[in-house]
PDB file of C-alpha atoms in Angstrom:
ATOM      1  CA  UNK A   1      39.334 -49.618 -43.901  1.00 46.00           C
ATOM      2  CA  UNK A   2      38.018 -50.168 -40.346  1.00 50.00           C
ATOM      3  CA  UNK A   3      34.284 -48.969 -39.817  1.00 52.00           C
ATOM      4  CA  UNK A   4      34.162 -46.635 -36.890  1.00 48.00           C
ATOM      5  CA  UNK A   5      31.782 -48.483 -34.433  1.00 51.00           C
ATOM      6  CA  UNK A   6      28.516 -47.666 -34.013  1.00 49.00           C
ATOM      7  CA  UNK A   7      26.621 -46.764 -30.650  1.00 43.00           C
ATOM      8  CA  UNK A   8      25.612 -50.310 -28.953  1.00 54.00           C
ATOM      9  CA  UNK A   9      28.051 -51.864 -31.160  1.00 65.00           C
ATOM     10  CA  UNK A  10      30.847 -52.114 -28.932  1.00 76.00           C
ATOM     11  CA  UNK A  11      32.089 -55.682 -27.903  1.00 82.00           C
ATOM     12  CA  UNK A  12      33.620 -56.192 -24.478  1.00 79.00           C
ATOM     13  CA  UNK A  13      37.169 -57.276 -26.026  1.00 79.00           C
ATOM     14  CA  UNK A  14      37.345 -53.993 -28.437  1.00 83.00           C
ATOM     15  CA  UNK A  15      36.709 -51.848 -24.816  1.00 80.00           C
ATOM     16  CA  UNK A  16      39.558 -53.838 -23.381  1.00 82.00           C
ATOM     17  CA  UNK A  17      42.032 -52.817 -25.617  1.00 84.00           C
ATOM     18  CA  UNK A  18      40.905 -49.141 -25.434  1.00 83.00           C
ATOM     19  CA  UNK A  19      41.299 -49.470 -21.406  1.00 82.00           C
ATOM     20  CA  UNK A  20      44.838 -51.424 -21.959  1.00 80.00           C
ATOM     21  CA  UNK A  21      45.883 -48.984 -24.715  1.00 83.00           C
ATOM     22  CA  UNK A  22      46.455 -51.896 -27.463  1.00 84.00           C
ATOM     23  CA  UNK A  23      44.467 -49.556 -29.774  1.00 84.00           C
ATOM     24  CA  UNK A  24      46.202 -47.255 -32.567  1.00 87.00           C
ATOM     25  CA  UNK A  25      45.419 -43.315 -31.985  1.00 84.00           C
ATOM     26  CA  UNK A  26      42.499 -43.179 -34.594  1.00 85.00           C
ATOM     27  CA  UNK A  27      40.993 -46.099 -33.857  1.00 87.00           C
ATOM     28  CA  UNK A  28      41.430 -44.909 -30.135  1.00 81.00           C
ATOM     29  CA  UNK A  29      39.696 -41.905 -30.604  1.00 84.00           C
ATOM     30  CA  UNK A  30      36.809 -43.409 -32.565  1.00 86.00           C
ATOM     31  CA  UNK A  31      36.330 -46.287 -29.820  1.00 84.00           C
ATOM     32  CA  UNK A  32      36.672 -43.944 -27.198  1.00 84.00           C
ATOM     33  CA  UNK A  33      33.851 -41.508 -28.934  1.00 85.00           C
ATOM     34  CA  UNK A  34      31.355 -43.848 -29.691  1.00 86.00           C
ATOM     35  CA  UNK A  35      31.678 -45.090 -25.802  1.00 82.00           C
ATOM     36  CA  UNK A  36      30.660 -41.561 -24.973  1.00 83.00           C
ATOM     37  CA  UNK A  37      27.188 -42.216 -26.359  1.00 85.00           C
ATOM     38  CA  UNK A  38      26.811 -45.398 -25.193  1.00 83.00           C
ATOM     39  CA  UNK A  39      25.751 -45.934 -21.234  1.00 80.00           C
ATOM     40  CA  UNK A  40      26.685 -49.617 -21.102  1.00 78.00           C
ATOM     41  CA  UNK A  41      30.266 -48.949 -22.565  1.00 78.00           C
ATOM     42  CA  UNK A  42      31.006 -46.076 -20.689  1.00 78.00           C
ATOM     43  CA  UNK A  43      30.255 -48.533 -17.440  1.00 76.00           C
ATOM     44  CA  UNK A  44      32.492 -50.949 -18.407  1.00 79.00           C
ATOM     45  CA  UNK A  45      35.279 -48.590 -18.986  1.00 78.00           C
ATOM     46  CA  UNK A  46      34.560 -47.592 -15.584  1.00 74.00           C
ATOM     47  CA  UNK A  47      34.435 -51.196 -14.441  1.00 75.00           C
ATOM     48  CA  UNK A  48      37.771 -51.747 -16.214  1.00 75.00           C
ATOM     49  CA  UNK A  49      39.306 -48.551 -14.693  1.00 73.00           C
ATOM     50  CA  UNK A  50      38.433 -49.616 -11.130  1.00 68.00           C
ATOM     51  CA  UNK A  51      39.215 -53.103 -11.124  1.00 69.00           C
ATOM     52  CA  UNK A  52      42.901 -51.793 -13.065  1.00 65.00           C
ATOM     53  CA  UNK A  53      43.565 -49.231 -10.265  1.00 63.00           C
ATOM     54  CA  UNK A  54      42.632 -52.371  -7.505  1.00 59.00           C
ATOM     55  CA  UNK A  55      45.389 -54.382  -9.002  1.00 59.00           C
ATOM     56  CA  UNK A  56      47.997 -51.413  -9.213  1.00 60.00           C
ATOM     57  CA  UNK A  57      47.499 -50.857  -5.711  1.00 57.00           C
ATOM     58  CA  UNK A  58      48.335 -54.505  -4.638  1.00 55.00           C
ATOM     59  CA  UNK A  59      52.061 -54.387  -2.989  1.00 56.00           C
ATOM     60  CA  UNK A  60      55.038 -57.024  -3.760  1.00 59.00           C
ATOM     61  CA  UNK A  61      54.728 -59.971  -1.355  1.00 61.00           C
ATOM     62  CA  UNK A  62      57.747 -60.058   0.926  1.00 64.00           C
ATOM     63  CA  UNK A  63      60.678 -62.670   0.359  1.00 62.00           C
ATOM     64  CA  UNK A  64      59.753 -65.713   2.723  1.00 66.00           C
ATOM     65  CA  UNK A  65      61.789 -65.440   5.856  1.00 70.00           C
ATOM     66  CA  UNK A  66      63.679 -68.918   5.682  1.00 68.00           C
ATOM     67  CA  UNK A  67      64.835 -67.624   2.181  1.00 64.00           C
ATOM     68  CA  UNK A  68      65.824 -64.011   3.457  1.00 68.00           C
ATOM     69  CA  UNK A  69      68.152 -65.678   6.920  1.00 72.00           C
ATOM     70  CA  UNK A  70      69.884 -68.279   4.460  1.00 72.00           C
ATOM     71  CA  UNK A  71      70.757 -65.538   1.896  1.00 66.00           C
ATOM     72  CA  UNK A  72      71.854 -63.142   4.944  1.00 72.00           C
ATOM     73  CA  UNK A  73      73.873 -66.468   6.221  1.00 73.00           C
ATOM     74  CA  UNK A  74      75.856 -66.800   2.216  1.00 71.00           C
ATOM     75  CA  UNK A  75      76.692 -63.383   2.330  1.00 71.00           C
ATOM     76  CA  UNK A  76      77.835 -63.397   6.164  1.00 72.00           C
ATOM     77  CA  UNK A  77      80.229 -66.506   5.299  1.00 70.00           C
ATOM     78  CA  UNK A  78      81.361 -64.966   2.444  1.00 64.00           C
ATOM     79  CA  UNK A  79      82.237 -61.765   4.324  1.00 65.00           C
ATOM     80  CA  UNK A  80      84.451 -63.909   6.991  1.00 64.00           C
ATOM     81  CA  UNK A  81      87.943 -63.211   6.643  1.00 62.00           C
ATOM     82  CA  UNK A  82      89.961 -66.339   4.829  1.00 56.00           C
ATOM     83  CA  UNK A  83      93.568 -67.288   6.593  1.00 52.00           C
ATOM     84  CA  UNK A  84      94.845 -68.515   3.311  1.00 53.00           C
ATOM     85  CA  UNK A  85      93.781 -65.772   0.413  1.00 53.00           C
ATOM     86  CA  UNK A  86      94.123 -67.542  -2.499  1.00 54.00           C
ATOM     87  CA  UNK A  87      95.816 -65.929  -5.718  1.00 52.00           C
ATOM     88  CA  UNK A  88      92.863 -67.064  -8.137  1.00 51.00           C
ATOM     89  CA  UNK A  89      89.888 -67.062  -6.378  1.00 52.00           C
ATOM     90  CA  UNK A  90      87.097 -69.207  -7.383  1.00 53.00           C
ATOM     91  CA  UNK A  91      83.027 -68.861  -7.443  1.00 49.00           C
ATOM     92  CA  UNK A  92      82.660 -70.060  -3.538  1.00 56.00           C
ATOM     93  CA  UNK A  93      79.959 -72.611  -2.889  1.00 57.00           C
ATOM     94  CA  UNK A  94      78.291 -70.310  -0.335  1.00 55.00           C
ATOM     95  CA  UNK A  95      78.015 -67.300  -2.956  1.00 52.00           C
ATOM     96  CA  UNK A  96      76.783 -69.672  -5.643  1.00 55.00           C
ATOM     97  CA  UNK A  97      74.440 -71.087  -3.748  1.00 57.00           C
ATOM     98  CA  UNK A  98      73.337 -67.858  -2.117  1.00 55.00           C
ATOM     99  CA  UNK A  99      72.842 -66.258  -5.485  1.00 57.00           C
ATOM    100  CA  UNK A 100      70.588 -69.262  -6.532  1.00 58.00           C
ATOM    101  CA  UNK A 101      68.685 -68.824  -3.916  1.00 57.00           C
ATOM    102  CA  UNK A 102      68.162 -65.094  -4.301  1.00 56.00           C
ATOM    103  CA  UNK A 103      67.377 -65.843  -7.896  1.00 56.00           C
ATOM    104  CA  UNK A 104      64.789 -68.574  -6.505  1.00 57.00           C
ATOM    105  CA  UNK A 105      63.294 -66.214  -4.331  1.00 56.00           C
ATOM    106  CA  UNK A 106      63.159 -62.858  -6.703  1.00 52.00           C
ATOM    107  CA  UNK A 107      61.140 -65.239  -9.639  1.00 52.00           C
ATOM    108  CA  UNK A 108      58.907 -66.608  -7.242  1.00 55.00           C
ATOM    109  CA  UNK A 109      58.004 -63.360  -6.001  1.00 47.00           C
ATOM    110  CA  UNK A 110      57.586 -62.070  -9.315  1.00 46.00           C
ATOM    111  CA  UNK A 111      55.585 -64.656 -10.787  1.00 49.00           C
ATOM    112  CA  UNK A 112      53.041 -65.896  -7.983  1.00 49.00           C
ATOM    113  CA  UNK A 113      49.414 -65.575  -8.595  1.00 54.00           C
ATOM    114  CA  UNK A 114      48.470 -62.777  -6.827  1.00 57.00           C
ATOM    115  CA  UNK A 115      44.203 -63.396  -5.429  1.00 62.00           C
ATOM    116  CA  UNK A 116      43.198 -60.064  -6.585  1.00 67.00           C
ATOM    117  CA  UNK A 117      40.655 -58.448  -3.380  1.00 80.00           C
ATOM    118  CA  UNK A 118      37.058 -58.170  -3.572  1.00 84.00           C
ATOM    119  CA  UNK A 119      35.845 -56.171  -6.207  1.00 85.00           C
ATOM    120  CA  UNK A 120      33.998 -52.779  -3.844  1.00 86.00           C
ATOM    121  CA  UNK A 121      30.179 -52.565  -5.276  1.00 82.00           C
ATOM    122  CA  UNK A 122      29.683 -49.575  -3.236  1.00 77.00           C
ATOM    123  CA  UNK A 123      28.566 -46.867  -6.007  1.00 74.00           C
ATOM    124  CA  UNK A 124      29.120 -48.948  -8.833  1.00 77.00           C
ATOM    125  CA  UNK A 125      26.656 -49.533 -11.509  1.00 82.00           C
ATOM    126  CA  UNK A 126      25.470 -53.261 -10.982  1.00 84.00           C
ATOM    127  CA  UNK A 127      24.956 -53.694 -14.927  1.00 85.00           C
ATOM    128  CA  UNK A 128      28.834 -52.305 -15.211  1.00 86.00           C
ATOM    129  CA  UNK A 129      30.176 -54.302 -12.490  1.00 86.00           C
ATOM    130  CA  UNK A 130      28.314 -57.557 -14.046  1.00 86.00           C
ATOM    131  CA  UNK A 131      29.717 -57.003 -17.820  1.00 86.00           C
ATOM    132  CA  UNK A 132      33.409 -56.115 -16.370  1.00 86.00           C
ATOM    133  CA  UNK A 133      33.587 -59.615 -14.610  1.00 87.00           C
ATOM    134  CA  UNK A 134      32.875 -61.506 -18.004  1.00 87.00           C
ATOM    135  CA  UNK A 135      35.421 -63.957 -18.389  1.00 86.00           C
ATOM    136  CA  UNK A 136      36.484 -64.296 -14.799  1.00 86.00           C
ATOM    137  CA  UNK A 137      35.574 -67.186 -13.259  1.00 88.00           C
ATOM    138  CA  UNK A 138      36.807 -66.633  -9.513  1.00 88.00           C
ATOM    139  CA  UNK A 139      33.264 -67.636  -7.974  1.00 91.00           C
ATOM    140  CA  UNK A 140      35.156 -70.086  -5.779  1.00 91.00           C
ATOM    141  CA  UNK A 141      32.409 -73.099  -4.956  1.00 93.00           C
ATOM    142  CA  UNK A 142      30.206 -71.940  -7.279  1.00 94.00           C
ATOM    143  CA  UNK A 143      32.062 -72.689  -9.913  1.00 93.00           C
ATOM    144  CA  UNK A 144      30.479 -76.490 -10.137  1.00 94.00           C
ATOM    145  CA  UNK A 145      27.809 -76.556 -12.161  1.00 94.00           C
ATOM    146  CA  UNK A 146      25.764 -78.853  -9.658  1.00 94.00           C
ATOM    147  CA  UNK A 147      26.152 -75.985  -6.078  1.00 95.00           C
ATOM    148  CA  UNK A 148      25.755 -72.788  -8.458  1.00 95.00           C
ATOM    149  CA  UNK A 149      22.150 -74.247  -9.869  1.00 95.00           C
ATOM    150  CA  UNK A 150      21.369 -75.255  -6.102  1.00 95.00           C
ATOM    151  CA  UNK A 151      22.303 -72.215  -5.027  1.00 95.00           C
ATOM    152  CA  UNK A 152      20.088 -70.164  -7.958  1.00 94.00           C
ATOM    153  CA  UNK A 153      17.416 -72.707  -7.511  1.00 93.00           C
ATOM    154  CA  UNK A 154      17.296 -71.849  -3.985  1.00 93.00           C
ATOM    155  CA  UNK A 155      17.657 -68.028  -4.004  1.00 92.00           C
ATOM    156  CA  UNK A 156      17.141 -66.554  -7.103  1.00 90.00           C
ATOM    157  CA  UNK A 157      13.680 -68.222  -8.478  1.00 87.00           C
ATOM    158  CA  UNK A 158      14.024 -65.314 -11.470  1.00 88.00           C
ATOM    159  CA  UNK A 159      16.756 -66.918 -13.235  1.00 92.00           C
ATOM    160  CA  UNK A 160      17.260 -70.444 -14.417  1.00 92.00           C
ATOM    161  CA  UNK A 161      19.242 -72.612 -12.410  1.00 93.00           C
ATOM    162  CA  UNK A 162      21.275 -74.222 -15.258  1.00 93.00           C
ATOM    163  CA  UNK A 163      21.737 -70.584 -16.824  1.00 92.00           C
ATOM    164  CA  UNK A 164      25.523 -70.738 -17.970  1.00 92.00           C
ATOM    165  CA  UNK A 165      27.927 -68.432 -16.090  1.00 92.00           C
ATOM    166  CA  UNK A 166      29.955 -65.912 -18.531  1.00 90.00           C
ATOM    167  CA  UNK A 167      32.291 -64.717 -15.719  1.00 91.00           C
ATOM    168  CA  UNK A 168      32.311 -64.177 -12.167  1.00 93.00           C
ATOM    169  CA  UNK A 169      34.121 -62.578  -9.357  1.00 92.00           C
ATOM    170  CA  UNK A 170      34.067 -61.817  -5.147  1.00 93.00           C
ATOM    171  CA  UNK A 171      33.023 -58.905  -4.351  1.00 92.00           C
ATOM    172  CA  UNK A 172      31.880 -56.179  -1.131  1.00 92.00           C
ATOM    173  CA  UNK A 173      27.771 -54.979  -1.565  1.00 90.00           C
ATOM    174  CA  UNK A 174      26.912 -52.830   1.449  1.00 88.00           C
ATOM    175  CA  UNK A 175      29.767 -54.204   3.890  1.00 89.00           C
ATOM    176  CA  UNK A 176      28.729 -57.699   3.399  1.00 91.00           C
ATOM    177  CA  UNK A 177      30.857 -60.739   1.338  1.00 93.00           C
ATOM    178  CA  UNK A 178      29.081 -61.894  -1.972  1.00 94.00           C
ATOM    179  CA  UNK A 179      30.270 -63.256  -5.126  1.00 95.00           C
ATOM    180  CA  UNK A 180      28.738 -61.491  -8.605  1.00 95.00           C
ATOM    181  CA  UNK A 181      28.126 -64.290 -11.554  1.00 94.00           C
ATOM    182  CA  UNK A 182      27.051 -62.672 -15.078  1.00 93.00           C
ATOM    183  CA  UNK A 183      25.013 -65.448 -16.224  1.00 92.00           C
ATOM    184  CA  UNK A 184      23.441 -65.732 -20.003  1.00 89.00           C
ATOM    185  CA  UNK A 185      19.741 -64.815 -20.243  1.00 86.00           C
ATOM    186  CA  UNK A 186      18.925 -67.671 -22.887  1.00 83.00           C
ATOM    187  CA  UNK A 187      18.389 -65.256 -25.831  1.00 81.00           C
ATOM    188  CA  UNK A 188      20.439 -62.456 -27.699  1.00 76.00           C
ATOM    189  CA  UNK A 189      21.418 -59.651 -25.747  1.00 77.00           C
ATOM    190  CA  UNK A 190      19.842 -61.132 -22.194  1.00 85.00           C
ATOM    191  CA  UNK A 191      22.142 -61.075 -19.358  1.00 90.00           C
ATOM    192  CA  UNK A 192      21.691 -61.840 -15.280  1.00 92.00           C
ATOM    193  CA  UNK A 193      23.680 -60.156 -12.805  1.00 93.00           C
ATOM    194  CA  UNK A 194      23.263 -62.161  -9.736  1.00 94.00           C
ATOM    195  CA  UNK A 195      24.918 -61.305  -6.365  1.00 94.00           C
ATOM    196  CA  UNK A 196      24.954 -63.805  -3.450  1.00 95.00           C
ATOM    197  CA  UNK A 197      26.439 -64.618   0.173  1.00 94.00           C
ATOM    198  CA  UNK A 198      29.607 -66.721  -0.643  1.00 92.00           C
ATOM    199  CA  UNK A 199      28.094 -70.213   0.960  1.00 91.00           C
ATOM    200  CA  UNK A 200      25.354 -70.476  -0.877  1.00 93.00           C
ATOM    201  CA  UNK A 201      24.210 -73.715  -2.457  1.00 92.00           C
ATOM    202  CA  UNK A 202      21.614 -76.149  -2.728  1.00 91.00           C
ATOM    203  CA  UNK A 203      20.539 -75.467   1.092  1.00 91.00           C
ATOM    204  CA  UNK A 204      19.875 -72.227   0.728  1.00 89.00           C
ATOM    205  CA  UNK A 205      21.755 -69.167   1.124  1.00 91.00           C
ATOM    206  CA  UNK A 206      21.089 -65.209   1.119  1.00 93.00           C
ATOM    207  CA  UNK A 207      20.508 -62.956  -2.200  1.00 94.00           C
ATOM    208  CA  UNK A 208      22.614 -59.606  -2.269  1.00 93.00           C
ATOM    209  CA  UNK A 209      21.306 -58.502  -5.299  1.00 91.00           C
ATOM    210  CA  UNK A 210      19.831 -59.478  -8.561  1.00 92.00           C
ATOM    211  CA  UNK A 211      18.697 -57.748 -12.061  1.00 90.00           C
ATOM    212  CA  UNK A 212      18.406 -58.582 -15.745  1.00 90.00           C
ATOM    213  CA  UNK A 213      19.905 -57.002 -18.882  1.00 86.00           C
ATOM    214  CA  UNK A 214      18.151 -56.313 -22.191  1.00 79.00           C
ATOM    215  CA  UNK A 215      14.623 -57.616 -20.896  1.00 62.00           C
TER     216      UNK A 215
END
């Protein structure tokens, strides 16, 4: 039988499944109570619930244009009247071809990587914000190893420059561009929540924000 969990005893996957409603009822309703009573759980839900409703609100890219005029062009040929109807009548190249290229069109529409926008910090919880990035690793430059110590070494004198990231993502503090990194504290339950301009590296750059978890 499954324990009910426990206040502070609430991994980030088990909150995921609660937000994506993987979870059974009951096991629903015991996750969802023992979030009440914890602050840092109740954030991410938040986080979760925010960065979900940023995604649902992203709209269908449009069929490229080249694609759109040659289907328009099949169907247009196709319409034309024919001087010599034949009595069976045959898949016609342009049809075939135009139907390909619809196909073509509808899957790459459906499964291109959509950028998802800049996460908005504006009354967010910083210590939500960093624990609902975990796993995402869209920090863009600062993704090598060698730029993102530079960069920490250069702004951020608190935190260790080869600190390892745990997730990542772009983001909007106060109007201005930054990217947020959740890095590991070095010990049990230690976190960093970093926020910095978007060029920054080993010459420098500006510090949005900064704070440690659990010490």
């Amino acid at each position: 039988m499954t324990r009910p969990p426990e206040r502070g005893d609430l991994p980030l996957d088990l909150l995921a499944d609660l937000d994506a409603g993987l979870l059974e009822e009951t096991r629903a309703a015991e996750v969802r109570a023992a979030a009440a009573e914890d602050t840092d759980a109740r954030g991410v839900l938040d986080a979760l619930a925010t960065t979900r409703a940023e995604l649902g609100a992203l709209a269908d890219p449009p069929v490229p244009a080249d694609l759109a005029a040659r289907w328009d062009a099949a169907l247009a040929a196709e319409a034309a009247p024919r001087r010599q109807p034949r009595r069976r009548r045959r898949a016609r190249p342009a049809l075939v071809a135009a139907a390909a290229l619809a196909a073509a069109a509808v899957a790459g529409v459906l499964w291109a990587p959509r950028e998802p926008p800049p996460m908005s910090l504006d009354g967010v919880d910083l210590v939500a914000a960093g624990l609902g990035v975990r796993d995402d690793f869209d920090v863009g430059d600062l993704a090598d190893p060698a730029r993102r110590a530079g960069c920490l070494g250069a702004v951020a004198p608190g935190v260790p420059p080869d600190a390892p990231l745990l997730g990542g993502r772009d983001v909007v503090l106060d109007g201005h561009a930054g990217v947020l990194m959740l890095l590991s504290g070095g010990e049990v339950g230690r976190l960093h929540v970093v926020v910095v301009a978007p060029g920054c590296g080993p010459d420098g750059g500006a510090l949005l924000r900064a704070l440690t978890i659990g010490g």
